[in-house]
JSON list of C-alpha atoms in Angstrom, two decimals:
[
{"chain": "A", "resi": 1, "resn": "MET", "atom": "CA", "xyz": [0.00, 0.00, 0.00]},
{"chain": "A", "resi": 2, "resn": "LYS", "atom": "CA", "xyz": [2.84, 2.39, 0.86]},
{"chain": "A", "resi": 3, "resn": "SER", "atom": "CA", "xyz": [4.53, 1.71, -2.46]},
{"chain": "A", "resi": 4, "resn": "PHE", "atom": "CA", "xyz": [1.30, 2.44, -4.34]},
{"chain": "A", "resi": 5, "resn": "ILE", "atom": "CA", "xyz": [0.91, 5.77, -2.54]},
{"chain": "A", "resi": 6, "resn": "SER", "atom": "CA", "xyz": [4.55, 6.68, -3.18]},
{"chain": "A", "resi": 7, "resn": "VAL", "atom": "CA", "xyz": [4.09, 5.91, -6.90]},
{"chain": "A", "resi": 8, "resn": "ILE", "atom": "CA", "xyz": [0.99, 8.11, -7.03]},
{"chain": "A", "resi": 9, "resn": "ILE", "atom": "CA", "xyz": [2.76, 10.95, -5.22]},
{"chain": "A", "resi": 10, "resn": "THR", "atom": "CA", "xyz": [5.83, 10.67, -7.46]},
{"chain": "A", "resi": 11, "resn": "PHE", "atom": "CA", "xyz": [3.70, 10.63, -10.59]},
{"chain": "A", "resi": 12, "resn": "SER", "atom": "CA", "xyz": [1.71, 13.65, -9.36]},
{"chain": "A", "resi": 13, "resn": "LEU", "atom": "CA", "xyz": [4.90, 15.57, -8.62]},
{"chain": "A", "resi": 14, "resn": "LEU", "atom": "CA", "xyz": [6.25, 14.81, -12.10]},
{"chain": "A", "resi": 15, "resn": "ILE", "atom": "CA", "xyz": [3.08, 16.06, -13.74]},
{"chain": "A", "resi": 16, "resn": "PHE", "atom": "CA", "xyz": [3.09, 19.18, -11.55]},
{"chain": "A", "resi": 17, "resn": "ALA", "atom": "CA", "xyz": [6.75, 19.85, -12.40]},
{"chain": "A", "resi": 18, "resn": "PHE", "atom": "CA", "xyz": [6.03, 19.43, -16.11]},
{"chain": "A", "resi": 19, "resn": "PHE", "atom": "CA", "xyz": [3.17, 21.93, -16.05]},
{"chain": "A", "resi": 20, "resn": "ALA", "atom": "CA", "xyz": [5.08, 24.39, -13.85]},
{"chain": "A", "resi": 21, "resn": "ASN", "atom": "CA", "xyz": [8.00, 24.21, -16.29]},
{"chain": "A", "resi": 22, "resn": "TYR", "atom": "CA", "xyz": [5.69, 24.77, -19.24]},
{"chain": "A", "resi": 23, "resn": "PHE", "atom": "CA", "xyz": [4.04, 27.84, -17.74]},
{"chain": "A", "resi": 24, "resn": "PHE", "atom": "CA", "xyz": [7.38, 29.28, -16.65]},
{"chain": "A", "resi": 25, "resn": "LEU", "atom": "CA", "xyz": [8.84, 28.82, -20.14]},
{"chain": "A", "resi": 26, "resn": "ARG", "atom": "CA", "xyz": [5.73, 30.28, -21.75]},
{"chain": "A", "resi": 27, "resn": "ASN", "atom": "CA", "xyz": [5.96, 33.35, -19.51]},
{"chain": "A", "resi": 28, "resn": "GLN", "atom": "CA", "xyz": [9.68, 33.82, -20.14]},
{"chain": "A", "resi": 29, "resn": "THR", "atom": "CA", "xyz": [9.40, 33.37, -23.91]},
{"chain": "A", "resi": 30, "resn": "GLN", "atom": "CA", "xyz": [6.60, 35.94, -23.90]},
{"chain": "A", "resi": 31, "resn": "ILE", "atom": "CA", "xyz": [8.98, 38.42, -22.26]},
{"chain": "A", "resi": 32, "resn": "VAL", "atom": "CA", "xyz": [11.56, 37.78, -25.00]},
{"chain": "A", "resi": 33, "resn": "PHE", "atom": "CA", "xyz": [8.82, 38.06, -27.62]},
{"chain": "A", "resi": 34, "resn": "ASP", "atom": "CA", "xyz": [7.78, 41.44, -26.18]},
{"chain": "A", "resi": 35, "resn": "ASP", "atom": "CA", "xyz": [11.42, 42.56, -26.30]},
{"chain": "A", "resi": 36, "resn": "LEU", "atom": "CA", "xyz": [11.51, 41.59, -29.97]},
{"chain": "A", "resi": 37, "resn": "LEU", "atom": "CA", "xyz": [8.36, 43.62, -30.62]},
{"chain": "A", "resi": 38, "resn": "LEU", "atom": "CA", "xyz": [9.99, 46.67, -29.03]},
{"chain": "A", "resi": 39, "resn": "LEU", "atom": "CA", "xyz": [13.14, 46.10, -31.05]},
{"chain": "A", "resi": 40, "resn": "GLU", "atom": "CA", "xyz": [11.06, 45.91, -34.21]},
{"chain": "A", "resi": 41, "resn": "LYS", "atom": "CA", "xyz": [9.24, 49.13, -33.30]},
{"chain": "A", "resi": 42, "resn": "TYR", "atom": "CA", "xyz": [12.50, 51.02, -32.78]},
{"chain": "A", "resi": 43, "resn": "ALA", "atom": "CA", "xyz": [13.95, 49.63, -36.01]},
{"chain": "A", "resi": 44, "resn": "ILE", "atom": "CA", "xyz": [10.90, 50.78, -37.97]},
{"chain": "A", "resi": 45, "resn": "ASN", "atom": "CA", "xyz": [11.18, 54.24, -36.36]},
{"chain": "A", "resi": 46, "resn": "GLU", "atom": "CA", "xyz": [14.99, 54.18, -36.93]},
{"chain": "A", "resi": 47, "resn": "ASP", "atom": "CA", "xyz": [15.64, 55.17, -33.31]},
{"chain": "A", "resi": 48, "resn": "LYS", "atom": "CA", "xyz": [19.30, 54.16, -32.91]},
{"chain": "A", "resi": 49, "resn": "LYS", "atom": "CA", "xyz": [19.65, 54.89, -29.20]},
{"chain": "A", "resi": 50, "resn": "MET", "atom": "CA", "xyz": [16.53, 53.03, -28.12]},
{"chain": "A", "resi": 51, "resn": "LEU", "atom": "CA", "xyz": [17.36, 50.23, -30.55]},
{"chain": "A", "resi": 52, "resn": "LYS", "atom": "CA", "xyz": [20.67, 49.57, -28.78]},
{"chain": "A", "resi": 53, "resn": "GLU", "atom": "CA", "xyz": [19.06, 49.76, -25.33]},
{"chain": "A", "resi": 54, "resn": "SER", "atom": "CA", "xyz": [16.27, 47.44, -26.42]},
{"chain": "A", "resi": 55, "resn": "TYR", "atom": "CA", "xyz": [18.76, 44.95, -27.83]},
{"chain": "A", "resi": 56, "resn": "ASN", "atom": "CA", "xyz": [20.71, 44.95, -24.55]},
{"chain": "A", "resi": 57, "resn": "ALA", "atom": "CA", "xyz": [17.48, 44.21, -22.64]},
{"chain": "A", "resi": 58, "resn": "LEU", "atom": "CA", "xyz": [16.69, 41.46, -25.15]},
{"chain": "A", "resi": 59, "resn": "GLU", "atom": "CA", "xyz": [20.11, 39.87, -24.65]},
{"chain": "A", "resi": 60, "resn": "THR", "atom": "CA", "xyz": [19.67, 39.93, -20.87]},
{"chain": "A", "resi": 61, "resn": "ASP", "atom": "CA", "xyz": [16.23, 38.34, -21.01]},
{"chain": "A", "resi": 62, "resn": "TRP", "atom": "CA", "xyz": [17.37, 35.79, -23.59]},
{"chain": "A", "resi": 63, "resn": "GLU", "atom": "CA", "xyz": [20.25, 34.67, -21.35]},
{"chain": "A", "resi": 64, "resn": "LYS", "atom": "CA", "xyz": [17.74, 33.80, -18.62]},
{"chain": "A", "resi": 65, "resn": "VAL", "atom": "CA", "xyz": [15.48, 31.87, -20.98]},
{"chain": "A", "resi": 66, "resn": "SER", "atom": "CA", "xyz": [18.05, 30.15, -23.18]},
{"chain": "A", "resi": 67, "resn": "ASN", "atom": "CA", "xyz": [19.72, 28.30, -20.31]},
{"chain": "A", "resi": 68, "resn": "ILE", "atom": "CA", "xyz": [16.42, 26.71, -19.34]},
{"chain": "A", "resi": 69, "resn": "LEU", "atom": "CA", "xyz": [15.27, 26.14, -22.91]},
{"chain": "A", "resi": 70, "resn": "PHE", "atom": "CA", "xyz": [18.59, 24.43, -23.63]},
{"chain": "A", "resi": 71, "resn": "ILE", "atom": "CA", "xyz": [17.59, 21.69, -21.21]},
{"chain": "A", "resi": 72, "resn": "PHE", "atom": "CA", "xyz": [13.97, 21.28, -22.28]},
{"chain": "A", "resi": 73, "resn": "SER", "atom": "CA", "xyz": [13.80, 22.33, -25.91]},
{"chain": "A", "resi": 74, "resn": "TYR", "atom": "CA", "xyz": [15.11, 21.56, -29.36]},
{"chain": "A", "resi": 75, "resn": "HIS", "atom": "CA", "xyz": [18.73, 22.65, -29.77]},
{"chain": "A", "resi": 76, "resn": "THR", "atom": "CA", "xyz": [18.34, 23.55, -33.45]},
{"chain": "A", "resi": 77, "resn": "ASP", "atom": "CA", "xyz": [15.71, 26.14, -32.54]},
{"chain": "A", "resi": 78, "resn": "LEU", "atom": "CA", "xyz": [18.03, 27.69, -29.98]},
{"chain": "A", "resi": 79, "resn": "GLU", "atom": "CA", "xyz": [20.90, 27.77, -32.46]},
{"chain": "A", "resi": 80, "resn": "ASP", "atom": "CA", "xyz": [18.66, 29.45, -35.04]},
{"chain": "A", "resi": 81, "resn": "ILE", "atom": "CA", "xyz": [17.50, 32.05, -32.52]},
{"chain": "A", "resi": 82, "resn": "ASN", "atom": "CA", "xyz": [21.09, 32.74, -31.47]},
{"chain": "A", "resi": 83, "resn": "LYS", "atom": "CA", "xyz": [22.06, 33.17, -35.13]},
{"chain": "A", "resi": 84, "resn": "CYS", "atom": "CA", "xyz": [19.21, 35.66, -35.56]},
{"chain": "A", "resi": 85, "resn": "PHE", "atom": "CA", "xyz": [20.39, 37.62, -32.53]},
{"chain": "A", "resi": 86, "resn": "ILE", "atom": "CA", "xyz": [23.95, 37.73, -33.89]},
{"chain": "A", "resi": 87, "resn": "LYS", "atom": "CA", "xyz": [22.63, 39.00, -37.22]},
{"chain": "A", "resi": 88, "resn": "ILE", "atom": "CA", "xyz": [20.48, 41.58, -35.43]},
{"chain": "A", "resi": 89, "resn": "LYS", "atom": "CA", "xyz": [23.51, 42.81, -33.50]},
{"chain": "A", "resi": 90, "resn": "THR", "atom": "CA", "xyz": [25.62, 43.18, -36.64]},
{"chain": "A", "resi": 91, "resn": "ARG", "atom": "CA", "xyz": [22.78, 44.93, -38.44]},
{"chain": "A", "resi": 92, "resn": "ILE", "atom": "CA", "xyz": [22.37, 47.34, -35.53]},
{"chain": "A", "resi": 93, "resn": "LYS", "atom": "CA", "xyz": [26.05, 48.23, -35.87]},
{"chain": "A", "resi": 94, "resn": "SER", "atom": "CA", "xyz": [25.67, 48.76, -39.61]},
{"chain": "A", "resi": 95, "resn": "GLU", "atom": "CA", "xyz": [22.32, 50.57, -39.11]},
{"chain": "A", "resi": 96, "resn": "ASP", "atom": "CA", "xyz": [20.50, 48.27, -41.54]},
{"chain": "A", "resi": 97, "resn": "PHE", "atom": "CA", "xyz": [17.01, 48.91, -40.19]},
{"chain": "A", "resi": 98, "resn": "TYR", "atom": "CA", "xyz": [15.19, 46.84, -42.82]},
{"chain": "A", "resi": 99, "resn": "GLY", "atom": "CA", "xyz": [17.48, 43.89, -42.09]},
{"chain": "A", "resi": 100, "resn": "ILE", "atom": "CA", "xyz": [16.82, 44.25, -38.36]},
{"chain": "A", "resi": 101, "resn": "VAL", "atom": "CA", "xyz": [13.07, 44.05, -38.93]},
{"chain": "A", "resi": 102, "resn": "GLU", "atom": "CA", "xyz": [13.58, 41.00, -41.14]},
{"chain": "A", "resi": 103, "resn": "GLU", "atom": "CA", "xyz": [15.68, 39.16, -38.55]},
{"chain": "A", "resi": 104, "resn": "VAL", "atom": "CA", "xyz": [13.28, 40.10, -35.75]},
{"chain": "A", "resi": 105, "resn": "GLU", "atom": "CA", "xyz": [10.41, 38.56, -37.72]},
{"chain": "A", "resi": 106, "resn": "ILE", "atom": "CA", "xyz": [12.41, 35.35, -38.16]},
{"chain": "A", "resi": 107, "resn": "ALA", "atom": "CA", "xyz": [13.28, 35.23, -34.45]},
{"chain": "A", "resi": 108, "resn": "LYS", "atom": "CA", "xyz": [9.64, 35.84, -33.45]},
{"chain": "A", "resi": 109, "resn": "HIS", "atom": "CA", "xyz": [8.51, 33.00, -35.69]},
{"chain": "A", "resi": 110, "resn": "ILE", "atom": "CA", "xyz": [11.07, 30.59, -34.22]},
{"chain": "A", "resi": 111, "resn": "ILE", "atom": "CA", "xyz": [10.30, 31.59, -30.62]},
{"chain": "A", "resi": 112, "resn": "LYS", "atom": "CA", "xyz": [6.57, 31.11, -31.14]},
{"chain": "A", "resi": 113, "resn": "GLY", "atom": "CA", "xyz": [7.22, 27.67, -32.61]},
{"chain": "A", "resi": 114, "resn": "ALA", "atom": "CA", "xyz": [9.66, 26.67, -29.87]},
{"chain": "A", "resi": 115, "resn": "SER", "atom": "CA", "xyz": [7.23, 27.55, -27.10]},
{"chain": "A", "resi": 116, "resn": "LYS", "atom": "CA", "xyz": [4.41, 25.62, -28.80]},
{"chain": "A", "resi": 117, "resn": "LYS", "atom": "CA", "xyz": [6.59, 22.51, -29.05]},
{"chain": "A", "resi": 118, "resn": "GLU", "atom": "CA", "xyz": [6.81, 22.45, -25.28]},
{"chain": "A", "resi": 119, "resn": "MET", "atom": "CA", "xyz": [3.04, 22.37, -24.71]},
{"chain": "A", "resi": 120, "resn": "PRO", "atom": "CA", "xyz": [2.03, 19.61, -22.32]},
{"chain": "A", "resi": 121, "resn": "THR", "atom": "CA", "xyz": [0.36, 16.71, -24.08]},
{"chain": "A", "resi": 122, "resn": "LEU", "atom": "CA", "xyz": [-0.26, 13.15, -23.04]},
{"chain": "A", "resi": 123, "resn": "SER", "atom": "CA", "xyz": [2.57, 11.96, -25.29]},
{"chain": "A", "resi": 124, "resn": "ASN", "atom": "CA", "xyz": [4.98, 14.37, -23.56]},
{"chain": "A", "resi": 125, "resn": "ILE", "atom": "CA", "xyz": [3.91, 13.25, -20.11]},
{"chain": "A", "resi": 126, "resn": "PHE", "atom": "CA", "xyz": [4.00, 9.54, -20.80]}
]
């Protein structure tokens, strides 16, 4: 009887941890997504100062998220997002505003897809 209860408790804790992880990742990726929206806004307005500040905030938020996503997510998505951020940084230096908007759109698309891949489903749990 004790072993049955311990199995139930362990299973419940695993499910709780999975859902807590999912909601945490969803919240954190939304923060990065919002940073990308701001970056896109400043690139469209060609505001160089705010563009650099927004990119620094994006890098800081991405560092927090990428370490956790590295454990739970697809590594190719993370590599693609990192490549986009490198391209964004070089385009900020060269003041290629159209290129920045283009790379931001690509990064937003990848981030949306990466967070959806981590949605809890029965196949993920079992």
